[in-house]
Coordinates of C-alpha atoms in Angstrom, one line a residue:
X458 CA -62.0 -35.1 -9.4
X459 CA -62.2 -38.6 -7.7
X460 CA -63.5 -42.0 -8.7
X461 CA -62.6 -45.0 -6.3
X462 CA -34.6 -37.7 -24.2
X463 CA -34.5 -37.8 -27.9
X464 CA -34.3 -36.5 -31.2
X465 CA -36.7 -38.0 -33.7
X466 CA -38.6 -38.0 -36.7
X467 CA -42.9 -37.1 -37.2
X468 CA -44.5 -39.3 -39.7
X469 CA -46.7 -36.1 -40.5
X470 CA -47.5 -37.2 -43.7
X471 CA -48.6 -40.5 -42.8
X472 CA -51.0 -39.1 -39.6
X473 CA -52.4 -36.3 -42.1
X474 CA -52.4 -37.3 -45.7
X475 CA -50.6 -34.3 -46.9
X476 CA -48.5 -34.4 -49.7
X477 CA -45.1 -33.5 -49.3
X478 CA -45.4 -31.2 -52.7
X479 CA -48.1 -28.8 -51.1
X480 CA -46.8 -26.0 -49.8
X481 CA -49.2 -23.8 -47.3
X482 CA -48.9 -20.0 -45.8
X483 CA -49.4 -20.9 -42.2
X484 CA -51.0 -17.8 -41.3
X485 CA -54.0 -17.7 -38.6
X486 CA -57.1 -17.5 -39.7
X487 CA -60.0 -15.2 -39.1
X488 CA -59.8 -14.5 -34.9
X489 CA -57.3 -16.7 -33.7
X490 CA -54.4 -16.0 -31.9
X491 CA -51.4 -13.9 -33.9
X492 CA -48.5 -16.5 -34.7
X493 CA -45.1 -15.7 -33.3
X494 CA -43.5 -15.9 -36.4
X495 CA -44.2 -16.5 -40.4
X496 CA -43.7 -19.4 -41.7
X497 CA -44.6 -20.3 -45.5
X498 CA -42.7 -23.6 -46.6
X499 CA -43.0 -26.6 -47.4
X500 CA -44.1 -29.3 -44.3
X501 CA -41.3 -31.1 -45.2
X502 CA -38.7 -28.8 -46.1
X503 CA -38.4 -26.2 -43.5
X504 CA -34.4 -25.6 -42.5
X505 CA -33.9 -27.6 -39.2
X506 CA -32.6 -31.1 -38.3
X507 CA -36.1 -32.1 -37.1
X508 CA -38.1 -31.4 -40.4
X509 CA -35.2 -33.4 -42.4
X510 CA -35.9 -36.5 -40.2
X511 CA -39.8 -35.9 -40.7
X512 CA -39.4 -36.4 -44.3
X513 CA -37.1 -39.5 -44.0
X514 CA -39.6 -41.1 -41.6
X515 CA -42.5 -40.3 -44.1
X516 CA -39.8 -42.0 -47.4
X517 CA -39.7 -45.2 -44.6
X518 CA -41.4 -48.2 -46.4
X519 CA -43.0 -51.3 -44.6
X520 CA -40.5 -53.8 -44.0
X521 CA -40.3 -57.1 -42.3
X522 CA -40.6 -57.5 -38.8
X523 CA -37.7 -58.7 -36.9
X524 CA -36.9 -62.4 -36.2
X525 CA -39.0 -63.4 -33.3
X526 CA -36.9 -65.1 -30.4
X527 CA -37.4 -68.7 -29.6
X528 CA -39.9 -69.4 -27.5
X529 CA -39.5 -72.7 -25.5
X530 CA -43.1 -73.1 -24.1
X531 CA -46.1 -71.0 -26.1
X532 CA -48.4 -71.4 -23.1
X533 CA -50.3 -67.8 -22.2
X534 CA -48.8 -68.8 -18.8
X535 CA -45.8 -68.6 -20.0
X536 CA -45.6 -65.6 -22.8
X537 CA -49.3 -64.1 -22.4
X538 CA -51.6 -63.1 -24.5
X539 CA -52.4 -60.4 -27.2
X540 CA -56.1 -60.5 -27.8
X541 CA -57.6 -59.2 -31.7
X542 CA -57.3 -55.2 -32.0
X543 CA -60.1 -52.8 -31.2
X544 CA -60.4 -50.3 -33.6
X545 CA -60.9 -46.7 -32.0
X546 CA -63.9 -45.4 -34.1
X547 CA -63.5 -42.5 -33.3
X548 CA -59.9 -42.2 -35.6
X549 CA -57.8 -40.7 -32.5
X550 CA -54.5 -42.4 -32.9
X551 CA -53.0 -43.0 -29.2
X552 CA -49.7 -40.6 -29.4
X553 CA -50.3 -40.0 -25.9
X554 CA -52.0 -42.2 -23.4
X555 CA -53.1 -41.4 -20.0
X556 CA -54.5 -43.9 -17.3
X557 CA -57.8 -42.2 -15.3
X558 CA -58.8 -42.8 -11.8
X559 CA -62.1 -43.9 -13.5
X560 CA -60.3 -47.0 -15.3
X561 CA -60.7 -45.1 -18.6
X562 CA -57.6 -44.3 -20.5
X563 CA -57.4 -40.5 -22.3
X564 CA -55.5 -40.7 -25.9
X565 CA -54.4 -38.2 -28.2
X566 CA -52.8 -37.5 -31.5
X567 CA -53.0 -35.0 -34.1
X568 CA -55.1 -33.9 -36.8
X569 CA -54.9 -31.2 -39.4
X570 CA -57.2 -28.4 -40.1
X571 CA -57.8 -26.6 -43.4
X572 CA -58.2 -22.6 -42.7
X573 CA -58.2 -19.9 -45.4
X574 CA -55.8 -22.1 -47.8
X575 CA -53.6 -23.5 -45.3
X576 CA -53.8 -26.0 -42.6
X577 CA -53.4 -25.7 -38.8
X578 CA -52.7 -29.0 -36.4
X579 CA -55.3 -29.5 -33.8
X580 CA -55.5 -32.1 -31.1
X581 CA -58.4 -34.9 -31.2
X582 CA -58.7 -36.5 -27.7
X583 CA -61.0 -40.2 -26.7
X584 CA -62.0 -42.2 -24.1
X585 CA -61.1 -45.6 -24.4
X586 CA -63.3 -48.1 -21.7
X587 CA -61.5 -51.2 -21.1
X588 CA -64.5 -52.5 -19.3
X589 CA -67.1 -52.0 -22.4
X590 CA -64.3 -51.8 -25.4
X591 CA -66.0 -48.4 -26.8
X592 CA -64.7 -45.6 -27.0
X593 CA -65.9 -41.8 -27.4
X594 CA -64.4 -38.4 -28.5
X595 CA -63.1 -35.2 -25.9
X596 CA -61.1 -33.0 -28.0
X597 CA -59.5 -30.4 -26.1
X598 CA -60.3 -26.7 -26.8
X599 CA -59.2 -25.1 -30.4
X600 CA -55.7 -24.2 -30.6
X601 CA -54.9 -26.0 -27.4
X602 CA -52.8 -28.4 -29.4
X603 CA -50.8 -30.6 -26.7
X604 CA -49.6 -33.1 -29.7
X605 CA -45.9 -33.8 -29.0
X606 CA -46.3 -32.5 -25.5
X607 CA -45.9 -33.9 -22.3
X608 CA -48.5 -34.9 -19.6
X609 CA -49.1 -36.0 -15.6
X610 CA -51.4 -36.4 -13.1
X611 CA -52.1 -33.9 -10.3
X612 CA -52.5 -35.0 -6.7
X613 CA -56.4 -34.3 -6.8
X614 CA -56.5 -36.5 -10.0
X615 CA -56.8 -34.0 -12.6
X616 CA -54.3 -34.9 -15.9
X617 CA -52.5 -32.0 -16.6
X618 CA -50.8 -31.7 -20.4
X619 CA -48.6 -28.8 -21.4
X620 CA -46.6 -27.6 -24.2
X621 CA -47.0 -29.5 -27.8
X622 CA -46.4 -27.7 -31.0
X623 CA -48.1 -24.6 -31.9
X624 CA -51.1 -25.2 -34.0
X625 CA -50.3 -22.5 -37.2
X626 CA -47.0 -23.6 -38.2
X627 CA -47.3 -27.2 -39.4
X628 CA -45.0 -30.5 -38.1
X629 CA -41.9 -27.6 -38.0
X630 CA -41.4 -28.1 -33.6
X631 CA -42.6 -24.6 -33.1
X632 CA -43.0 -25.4 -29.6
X633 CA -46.6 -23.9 -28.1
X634 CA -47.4 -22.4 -24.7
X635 CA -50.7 -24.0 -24.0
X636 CA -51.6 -25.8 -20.3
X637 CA -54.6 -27.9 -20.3
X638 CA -55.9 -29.8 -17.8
X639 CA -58.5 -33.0 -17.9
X640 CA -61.4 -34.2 -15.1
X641 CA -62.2 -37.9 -15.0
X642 CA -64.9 -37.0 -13.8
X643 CA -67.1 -34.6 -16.1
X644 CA -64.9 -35.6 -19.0
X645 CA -64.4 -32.4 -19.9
X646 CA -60.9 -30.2 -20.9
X647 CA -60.4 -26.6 -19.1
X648 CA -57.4 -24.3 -20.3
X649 CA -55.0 -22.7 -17.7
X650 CA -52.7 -20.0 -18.1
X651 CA -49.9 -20.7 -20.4
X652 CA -46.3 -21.1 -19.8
X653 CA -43.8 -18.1 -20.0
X654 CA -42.8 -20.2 -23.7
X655 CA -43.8 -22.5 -26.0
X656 CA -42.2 -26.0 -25.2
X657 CA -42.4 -29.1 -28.1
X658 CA -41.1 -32.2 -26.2
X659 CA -41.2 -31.1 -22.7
X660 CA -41.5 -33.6 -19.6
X661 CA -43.9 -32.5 -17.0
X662 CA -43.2 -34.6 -13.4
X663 CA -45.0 -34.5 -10.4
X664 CA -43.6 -33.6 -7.2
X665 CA -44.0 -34.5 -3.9
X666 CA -46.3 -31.6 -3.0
X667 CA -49.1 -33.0 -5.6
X668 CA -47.4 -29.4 -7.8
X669 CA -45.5 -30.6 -11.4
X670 CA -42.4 -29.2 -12.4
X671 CA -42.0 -28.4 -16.6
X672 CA -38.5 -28.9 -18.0
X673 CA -37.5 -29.1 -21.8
X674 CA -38.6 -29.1 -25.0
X675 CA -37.9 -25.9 -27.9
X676 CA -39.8 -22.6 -27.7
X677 CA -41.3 -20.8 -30.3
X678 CA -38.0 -19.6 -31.6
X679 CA -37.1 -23.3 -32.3
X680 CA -34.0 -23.2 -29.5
X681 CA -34.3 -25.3 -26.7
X682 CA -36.2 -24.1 -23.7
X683 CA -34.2 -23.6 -20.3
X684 CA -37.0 -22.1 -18.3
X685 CA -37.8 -24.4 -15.1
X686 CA -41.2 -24.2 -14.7
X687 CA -43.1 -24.9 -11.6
X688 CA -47.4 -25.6 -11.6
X689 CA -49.4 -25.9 -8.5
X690 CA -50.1 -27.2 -6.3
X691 CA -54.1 -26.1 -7.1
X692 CA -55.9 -24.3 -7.2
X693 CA -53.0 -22.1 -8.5
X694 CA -52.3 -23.3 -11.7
X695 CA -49.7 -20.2 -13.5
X696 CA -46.7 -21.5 -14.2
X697 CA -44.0 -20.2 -12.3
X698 CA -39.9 -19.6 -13.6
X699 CA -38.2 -21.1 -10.7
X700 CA -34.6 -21.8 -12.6
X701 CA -32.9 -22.6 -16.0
X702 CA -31.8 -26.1 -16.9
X703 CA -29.2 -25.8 -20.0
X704 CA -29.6 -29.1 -21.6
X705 CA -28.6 -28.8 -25.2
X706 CA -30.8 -29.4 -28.7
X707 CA -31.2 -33.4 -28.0
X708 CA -30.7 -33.6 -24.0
X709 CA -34.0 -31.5 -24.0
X710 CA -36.4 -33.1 -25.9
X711 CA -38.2 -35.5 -23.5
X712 CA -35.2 -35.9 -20.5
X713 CA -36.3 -38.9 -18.1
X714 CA -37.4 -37.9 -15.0
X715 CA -38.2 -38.9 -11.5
X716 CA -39.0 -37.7 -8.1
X717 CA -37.4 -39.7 -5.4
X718 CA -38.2 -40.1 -1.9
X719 CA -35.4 -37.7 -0.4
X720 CA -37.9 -35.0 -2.7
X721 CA -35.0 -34.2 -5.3
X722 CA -35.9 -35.0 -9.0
X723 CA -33.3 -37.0 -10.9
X724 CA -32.9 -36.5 -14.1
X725 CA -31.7 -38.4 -17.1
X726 CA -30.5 -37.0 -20.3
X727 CA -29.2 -39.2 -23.3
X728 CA -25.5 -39.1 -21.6
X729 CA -26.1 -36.9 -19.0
X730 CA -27.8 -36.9 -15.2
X731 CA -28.7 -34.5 -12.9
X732 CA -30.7 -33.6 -9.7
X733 CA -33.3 -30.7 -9.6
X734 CA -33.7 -29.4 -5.8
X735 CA -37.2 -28.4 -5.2
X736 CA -36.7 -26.7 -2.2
X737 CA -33.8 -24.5 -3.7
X738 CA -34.9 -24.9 -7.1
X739 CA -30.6 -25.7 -8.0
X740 CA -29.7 -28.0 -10.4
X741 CA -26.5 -30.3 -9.4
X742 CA -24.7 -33.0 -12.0
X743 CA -25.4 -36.6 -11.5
X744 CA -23.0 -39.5 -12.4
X745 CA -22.2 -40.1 -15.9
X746 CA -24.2 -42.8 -17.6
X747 CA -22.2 -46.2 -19.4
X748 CA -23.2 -45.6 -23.0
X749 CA -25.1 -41.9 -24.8
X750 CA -28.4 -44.1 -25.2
X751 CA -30.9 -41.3 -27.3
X752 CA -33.8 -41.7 -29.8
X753 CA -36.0 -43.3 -26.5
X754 CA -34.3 -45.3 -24.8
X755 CA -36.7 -46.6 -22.2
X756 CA -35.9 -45.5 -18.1
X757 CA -37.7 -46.8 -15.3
X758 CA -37.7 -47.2 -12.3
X759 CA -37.9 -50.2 -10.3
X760 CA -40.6 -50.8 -7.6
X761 CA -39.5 -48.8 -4.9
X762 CA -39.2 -50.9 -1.3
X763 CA -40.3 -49.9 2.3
X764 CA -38.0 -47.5 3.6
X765 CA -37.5 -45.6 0.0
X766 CA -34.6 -48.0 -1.8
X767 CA -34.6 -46.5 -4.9
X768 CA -33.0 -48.1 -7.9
X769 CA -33.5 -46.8 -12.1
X770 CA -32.5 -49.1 -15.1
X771 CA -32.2 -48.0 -18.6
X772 CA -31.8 -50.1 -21.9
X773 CA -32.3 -49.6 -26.0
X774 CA -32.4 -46.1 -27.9
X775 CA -29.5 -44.6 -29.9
X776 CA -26.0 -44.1 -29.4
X777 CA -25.7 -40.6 -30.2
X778 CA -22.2 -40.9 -31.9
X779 CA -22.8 -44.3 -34.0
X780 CA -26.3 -43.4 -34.8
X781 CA -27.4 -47.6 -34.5
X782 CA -29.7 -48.7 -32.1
X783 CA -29.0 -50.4 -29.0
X784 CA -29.3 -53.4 -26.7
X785 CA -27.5 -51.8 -23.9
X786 CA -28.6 -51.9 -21.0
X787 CA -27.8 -50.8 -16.9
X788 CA -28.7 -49.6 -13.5
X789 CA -28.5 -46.7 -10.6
X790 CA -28.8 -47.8 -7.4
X791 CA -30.0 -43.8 -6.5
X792 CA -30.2 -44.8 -2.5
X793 CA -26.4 -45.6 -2.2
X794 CA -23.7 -42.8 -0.5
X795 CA -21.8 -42.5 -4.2
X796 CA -24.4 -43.6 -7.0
X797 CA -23.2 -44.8 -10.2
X798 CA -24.3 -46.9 -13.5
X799 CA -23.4 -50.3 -13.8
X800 CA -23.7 -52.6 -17.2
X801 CA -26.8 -55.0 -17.1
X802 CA -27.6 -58.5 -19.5
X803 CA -28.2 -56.4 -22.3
X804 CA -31.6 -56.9 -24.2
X805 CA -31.4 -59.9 -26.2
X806 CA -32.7 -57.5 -29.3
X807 CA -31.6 -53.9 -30.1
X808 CA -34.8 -51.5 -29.8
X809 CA -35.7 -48.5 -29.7
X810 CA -39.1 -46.8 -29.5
X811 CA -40.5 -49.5 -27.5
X812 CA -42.4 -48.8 -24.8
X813 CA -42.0 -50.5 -21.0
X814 CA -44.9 -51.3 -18.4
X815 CA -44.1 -52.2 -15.0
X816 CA -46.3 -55.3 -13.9
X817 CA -47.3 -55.4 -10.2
X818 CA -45.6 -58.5 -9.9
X819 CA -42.6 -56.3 -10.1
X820 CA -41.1 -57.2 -13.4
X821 CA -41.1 -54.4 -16.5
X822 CA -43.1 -55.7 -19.8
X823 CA -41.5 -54.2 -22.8
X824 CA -43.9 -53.5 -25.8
X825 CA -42.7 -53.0 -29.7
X826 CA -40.2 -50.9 -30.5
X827 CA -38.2 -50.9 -33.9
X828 CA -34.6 -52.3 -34.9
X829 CA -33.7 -49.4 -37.4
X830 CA -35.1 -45.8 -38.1
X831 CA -38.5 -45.1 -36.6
X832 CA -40.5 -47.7 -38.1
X833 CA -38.1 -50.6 -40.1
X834 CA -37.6 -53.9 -38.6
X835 CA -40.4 -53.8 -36.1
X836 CA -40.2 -55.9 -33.1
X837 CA -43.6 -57.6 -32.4
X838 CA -42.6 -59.5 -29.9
X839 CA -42.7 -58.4 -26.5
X840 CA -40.0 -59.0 -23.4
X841 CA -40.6 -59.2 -19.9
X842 CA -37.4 -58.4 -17.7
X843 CA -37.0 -59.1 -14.3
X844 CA -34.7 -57.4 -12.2
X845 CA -34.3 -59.8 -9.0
X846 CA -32.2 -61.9 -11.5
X847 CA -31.3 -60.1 -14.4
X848 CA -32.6 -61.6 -17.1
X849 CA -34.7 -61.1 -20.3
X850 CA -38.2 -63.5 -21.5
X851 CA -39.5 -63.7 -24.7
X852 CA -43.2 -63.5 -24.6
X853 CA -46.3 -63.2 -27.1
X854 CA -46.3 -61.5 -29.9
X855 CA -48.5 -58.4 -31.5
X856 CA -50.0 -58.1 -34.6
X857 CA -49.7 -54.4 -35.5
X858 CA -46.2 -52.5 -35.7
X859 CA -46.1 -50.5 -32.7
X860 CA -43.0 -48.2 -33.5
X861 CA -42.2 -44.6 -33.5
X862 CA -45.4 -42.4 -31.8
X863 CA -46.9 -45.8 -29.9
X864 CA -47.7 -46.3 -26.4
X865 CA -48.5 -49.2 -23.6
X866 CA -49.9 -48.7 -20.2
X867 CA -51.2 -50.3 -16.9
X868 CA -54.6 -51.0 -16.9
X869 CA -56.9 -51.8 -13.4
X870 CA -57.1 -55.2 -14.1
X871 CA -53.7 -55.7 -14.0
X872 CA -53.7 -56.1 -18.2
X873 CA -51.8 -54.0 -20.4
X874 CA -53.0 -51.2 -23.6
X875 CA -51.1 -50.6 -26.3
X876 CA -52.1 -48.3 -28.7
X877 CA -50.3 -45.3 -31.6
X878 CA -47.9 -46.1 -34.3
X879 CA -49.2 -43.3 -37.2
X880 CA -46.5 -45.1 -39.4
X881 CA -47.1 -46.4 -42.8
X882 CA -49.2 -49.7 -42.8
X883 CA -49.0 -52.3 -40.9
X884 CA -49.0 -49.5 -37.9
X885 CA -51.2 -49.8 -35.3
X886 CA -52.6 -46.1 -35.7
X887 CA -56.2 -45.9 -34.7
X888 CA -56.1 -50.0 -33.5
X889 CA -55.6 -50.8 -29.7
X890 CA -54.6 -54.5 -28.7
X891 CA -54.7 -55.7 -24.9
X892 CA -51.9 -57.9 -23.3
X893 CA -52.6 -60.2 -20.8
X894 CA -49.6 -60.8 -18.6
X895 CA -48.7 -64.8 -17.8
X896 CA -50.1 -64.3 -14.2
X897 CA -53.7 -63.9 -16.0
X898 CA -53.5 -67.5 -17.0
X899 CA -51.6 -69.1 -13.7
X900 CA -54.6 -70.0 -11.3
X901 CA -57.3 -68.2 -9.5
X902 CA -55.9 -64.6 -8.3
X903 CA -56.4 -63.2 -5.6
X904 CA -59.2 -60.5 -4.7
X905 CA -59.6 -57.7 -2.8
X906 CA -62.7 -57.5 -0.6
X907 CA -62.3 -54.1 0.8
X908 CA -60.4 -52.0 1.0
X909 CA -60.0 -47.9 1.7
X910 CA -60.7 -45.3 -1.2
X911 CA -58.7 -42.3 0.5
X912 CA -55.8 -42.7 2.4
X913 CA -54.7 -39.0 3.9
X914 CA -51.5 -38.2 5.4
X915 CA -52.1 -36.5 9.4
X916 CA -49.7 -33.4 9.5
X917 CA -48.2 -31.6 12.8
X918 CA -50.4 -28.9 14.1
X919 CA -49.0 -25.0 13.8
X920 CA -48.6 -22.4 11.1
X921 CA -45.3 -24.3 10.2
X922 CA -45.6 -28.0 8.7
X923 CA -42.5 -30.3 10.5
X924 CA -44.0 -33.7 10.3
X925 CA -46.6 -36.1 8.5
X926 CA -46.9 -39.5 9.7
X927 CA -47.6 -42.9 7.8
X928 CA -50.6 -44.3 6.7
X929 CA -52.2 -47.5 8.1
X930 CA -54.7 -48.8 5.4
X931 CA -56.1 -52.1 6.2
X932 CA -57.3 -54.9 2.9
X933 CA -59.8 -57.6 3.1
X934 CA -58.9 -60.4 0.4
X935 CA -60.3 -63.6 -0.2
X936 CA -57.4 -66.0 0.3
X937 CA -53.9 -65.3 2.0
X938 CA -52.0 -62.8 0.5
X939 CA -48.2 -61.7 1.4
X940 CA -47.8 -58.0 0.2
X941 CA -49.3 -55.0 -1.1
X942 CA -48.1 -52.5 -3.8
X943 CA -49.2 -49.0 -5.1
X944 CA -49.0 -48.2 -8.6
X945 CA -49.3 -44.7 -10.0
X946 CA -51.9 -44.2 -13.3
X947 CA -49.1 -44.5 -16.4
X948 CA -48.9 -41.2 -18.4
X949 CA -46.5 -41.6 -21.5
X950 CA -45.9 -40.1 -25.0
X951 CA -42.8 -40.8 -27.3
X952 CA -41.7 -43.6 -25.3
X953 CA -41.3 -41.6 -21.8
X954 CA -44.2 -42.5 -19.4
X955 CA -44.0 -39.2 -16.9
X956 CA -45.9 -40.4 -14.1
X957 CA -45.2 -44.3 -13.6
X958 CA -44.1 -45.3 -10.1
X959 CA -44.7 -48.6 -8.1
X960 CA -44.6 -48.8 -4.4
X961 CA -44.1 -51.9 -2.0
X962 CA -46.1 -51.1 1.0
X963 CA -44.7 -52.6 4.6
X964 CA -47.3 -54.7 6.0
X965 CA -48.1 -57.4 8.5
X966 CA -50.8 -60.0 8.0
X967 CA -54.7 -59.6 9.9
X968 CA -55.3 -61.9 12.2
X969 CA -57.9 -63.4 10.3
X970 CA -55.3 -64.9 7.8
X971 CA -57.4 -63.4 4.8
X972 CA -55.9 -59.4 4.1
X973 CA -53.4 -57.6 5.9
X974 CA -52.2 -53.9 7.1
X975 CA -50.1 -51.9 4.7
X976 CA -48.3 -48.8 5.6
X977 CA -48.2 -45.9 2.9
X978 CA -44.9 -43.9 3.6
X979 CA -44.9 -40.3 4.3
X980 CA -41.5 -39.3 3.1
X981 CA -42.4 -38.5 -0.4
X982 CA -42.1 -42.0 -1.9
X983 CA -45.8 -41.6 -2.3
X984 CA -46.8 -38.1 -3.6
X985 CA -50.3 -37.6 -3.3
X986 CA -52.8 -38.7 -6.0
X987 CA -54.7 -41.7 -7.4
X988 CA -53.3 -44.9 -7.3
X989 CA -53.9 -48.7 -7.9
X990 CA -53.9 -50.9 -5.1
X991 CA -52.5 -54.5 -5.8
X992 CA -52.4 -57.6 -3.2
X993 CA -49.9 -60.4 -4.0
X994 CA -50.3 -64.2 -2.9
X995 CA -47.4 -66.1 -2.4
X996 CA -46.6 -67.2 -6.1
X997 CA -46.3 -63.6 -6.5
X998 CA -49.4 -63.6 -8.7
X999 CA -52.1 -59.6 -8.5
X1000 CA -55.3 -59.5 -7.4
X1001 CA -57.3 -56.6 -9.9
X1002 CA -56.5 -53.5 -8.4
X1003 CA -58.4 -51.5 -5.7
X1004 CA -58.4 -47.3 -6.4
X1005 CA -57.2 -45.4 -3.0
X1006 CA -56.6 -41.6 -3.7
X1007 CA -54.0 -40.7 -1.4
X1008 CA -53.4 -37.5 -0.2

């Protein structure tokens, strides 16, 4: 396995090229597996919120993109640099992008299927190589549809996707069962037992443990889904019932979430937090967010410091009661006695849809994103926000819309892949563009000369675990360097990366001047699994990244 909250609409019509006038029985062909229910209607004009938005998203019509901010200095060491799209031969449009431990990154999207007079919706899967710009098709196995489901990494590296809608009844959110997972390293899909229901929009987070826990989404009925779900750790991979979680018809389509170091999960919700107990499997309220931000908002959080200082921020998305989008934006310091939210410099744009990367330099890149609907007034431009003083960057723009059903992740090299949008044209669809952050273009970085591929936590002897102890890893650069940082592989769909999580390491300088010795925590701020391994200089500027599987 080892190398090194929102409602919204589908632009099914624009991913499939199916006209909103056919109408199809959607009834399994010839040996598949029975459908829960019948369906025959209309794509587009089955009875539920969700279908009405489809066909509003499908009516959307190009528009102009929004104003671009002013830019004071256009140096790529100032705002970066997009370089020309690469066109995915393959035709997979990146809905949902996963970093590997191999450097490749797994995308999916949809495709539809013609069986016996209708049409099913099956999952087509590539590999995309940064290093060689090619890429190559992995579907995963027939009927395993994990389009519009949610995905994370294991702690032995595998990815692990579950839910997504069920393959015989069209773009209605018939949510499906399936659990899949993906090895790096043969390249290959395997199916696992399914979940006790289907789930369309779940999020899937991994806990301390290296296990995931499965929360959200609607079942096959179309209600939302309150089974808890619990996964793992492997080799047991049948998902478990361990509690209900009653968020309502929007709180539980892709909630936030993410594991903090005390091993609680936190939880946020549109206008609603909460913290998920592992070790009881109870579910406790959290403070009550500043504004109802829905319709992908973007949460993350910040890179966590040594001794497990935990903060979140959140900006853009919906208000759920004015129905505009939003520049609001705030923060959660999660480590303090009595947290609570506190108003931040809002983004100097309303967005929503956009998609936010945190750089190892410790600042979040925000990427696309849309003004109005799921697709009008794209932004193009990207932001880059930095937390240690508040404030919001214009940077470089894109050339393709990246909207509604787009993605942007982390890659090894410390760049950034943005890929989806199966909007009308200009979307980006089957077209992935690579950012280069400013620190790209500001000197020689620094590099890691070696440096530990496993870094394994030492546990008390007896039947009865009590104790782990820290990790001391030591790294070899080529010049000074003053810290060290883990980042987790990215794993997002629908604006909600379910597996992003940077690190500061303690560390003290080698005697030789050139590297230094970083601790890895053993309190759960690092669950085990792959991980990129950055070294800083003093101008706060990455080396490439270093894999360590930690475990």
């Amino acid at each position: 396995m080892w190398v090194g909250g929102a409602i919204v609409a589908l632009t099914c019509a624009a991913a499939v090229g199916t006209s909103a006038a056919q109408t199809a029985s959607l009834t399994p062909r010839a040996g598949a597996k029975p459908a829960a229910v019948t369906v025959a209607n209309d794509e587009f004009a089955i009875a539920n919120a969700h279908v009405s938005e489809h066909a509003a998203a499908a009516a959307e019509k190009p528009s102009r993109a929004a104003t671009p901010l002013k830019i004071a200095n256009p140096s790529p060491s100032v705002i970066g640099s997009w370089a020309p799209a690469i066109k995915d031969k393959s035709g997979v449009i990146g809905i949902s992008s996963v970093l590997l431990s191999t450097g490749k990154v797994l995308l999916w999207g949809p495709h539809s299927v013609a069986a016996g007079g209708a049409y099913e919706i099956q999952t087509m899967a590539s590999l995309f190589d940064p290093a060689t710009g090619k890429t190559k098709r992995v579907d995963p196995p027939e009927d395993a549809n994990v389009f519009c489901g949610g995905a994370t990494i294991l702690g032995d590296g595998t990815v692990l996707a579950v839910g997504g809608l069920d393959p015989y009844f069209g773009w209605s959110s018939i949510g499906n069962p399936v659990v899949v997972l993906f090895d790096p390293i043969t390249e290959t899909w395997s199916e696992a037992p399914p979940m006790i229901d289907g789930r369309w929009y779940p999020t899937v987070t991994e806990l301390a443990d290296g296990s995931a826990v499965i929360v959200g989404g609607r079942n096959k009925l179309h209600k939302p889904n309150y089974n808890v779900e619990h996964i793992g750790p492997l080799p047991s991979t049948t998902p478990q019932v361990v509690a209900q979680y009653k968020l309502d018809y929007q709180q539980g389509l892709y909630p936030n979430q993410f594991l903090l170091p005390t091993g609680q999960v936190f939880t946020f919700a549109g206008n609603r937090t909460d913290y998920l107990d592992p070790s009881t499997w109870r579910i406790n309220k959290g403070p009550v967010p500043l504004a109802p931000q829905f319709n992908y908002p973007n949460a993350v959080v910040l890179p966590i410091t040594p001794g497990g200082h935990i903060q979140m921020v959140v900006y853009g998305g919906k208000n759920k009661f004015a129905g505009t989008t939003t520049s609001v934006s705030s923060k959660i310091d999660l480590s303090a006695a009595t947290p609570t939210f506190t108003a931040l410099r809002p983004m100097p744009q309303p967005r929503t849809n956009m998609n936010s990367v945190l750089l190892p330099d410790g600042t979040i890149l925000v990427v696309g994103g849309n003004q109005v609907d799921q697709f009008t007034t794209p932004t193009l431009q990207s932001l880059l926000y930095n937390p240690a003083n508040d404030t919001w960057t214009p940077l470089a723009s894109q050339t393709l819309r990246r909207g509604y059903h787009s993605t942007a992740i982390l890659l090894a090299d410390g760049r950034v892949l943005s890929a989806g949008d199966n909007g009308p044209v200009p979307g980006g669809r089957n077209n992935l563009e690579i950012y280069s952050p400013p620190y790209m273009f500001q000197g020689t970085r620094p590099a890691i000369t070696a440096a530990p591929a496993t870094a394994r936590f030492k546990r008390s002897a007896g039947t009865k675990i009590t104790k782990s102890t820290a990790v001391n890893i030591s790294v070899k650069t080529n010049v000074a360097v003053s810290k060290a940082v883990l980042i987790s592989p990215g794993a997002t769909t629908h604006a909600t990366n379910m597996h992003q999580r940077m690190v500061e390491l303690a560390s003290v300088p080698l005697a030789s001047g050139t590297g230094l010795t970083a601790t890895i925590p053993a309190d759960g701020t690092v669950p085990p699994g792959p991980y990129m391994l950055f070294v800083l200089d003093s101008n706060n500027t990455p080396s490439v990244a270093s894999w360590v599987m930690v475990s």
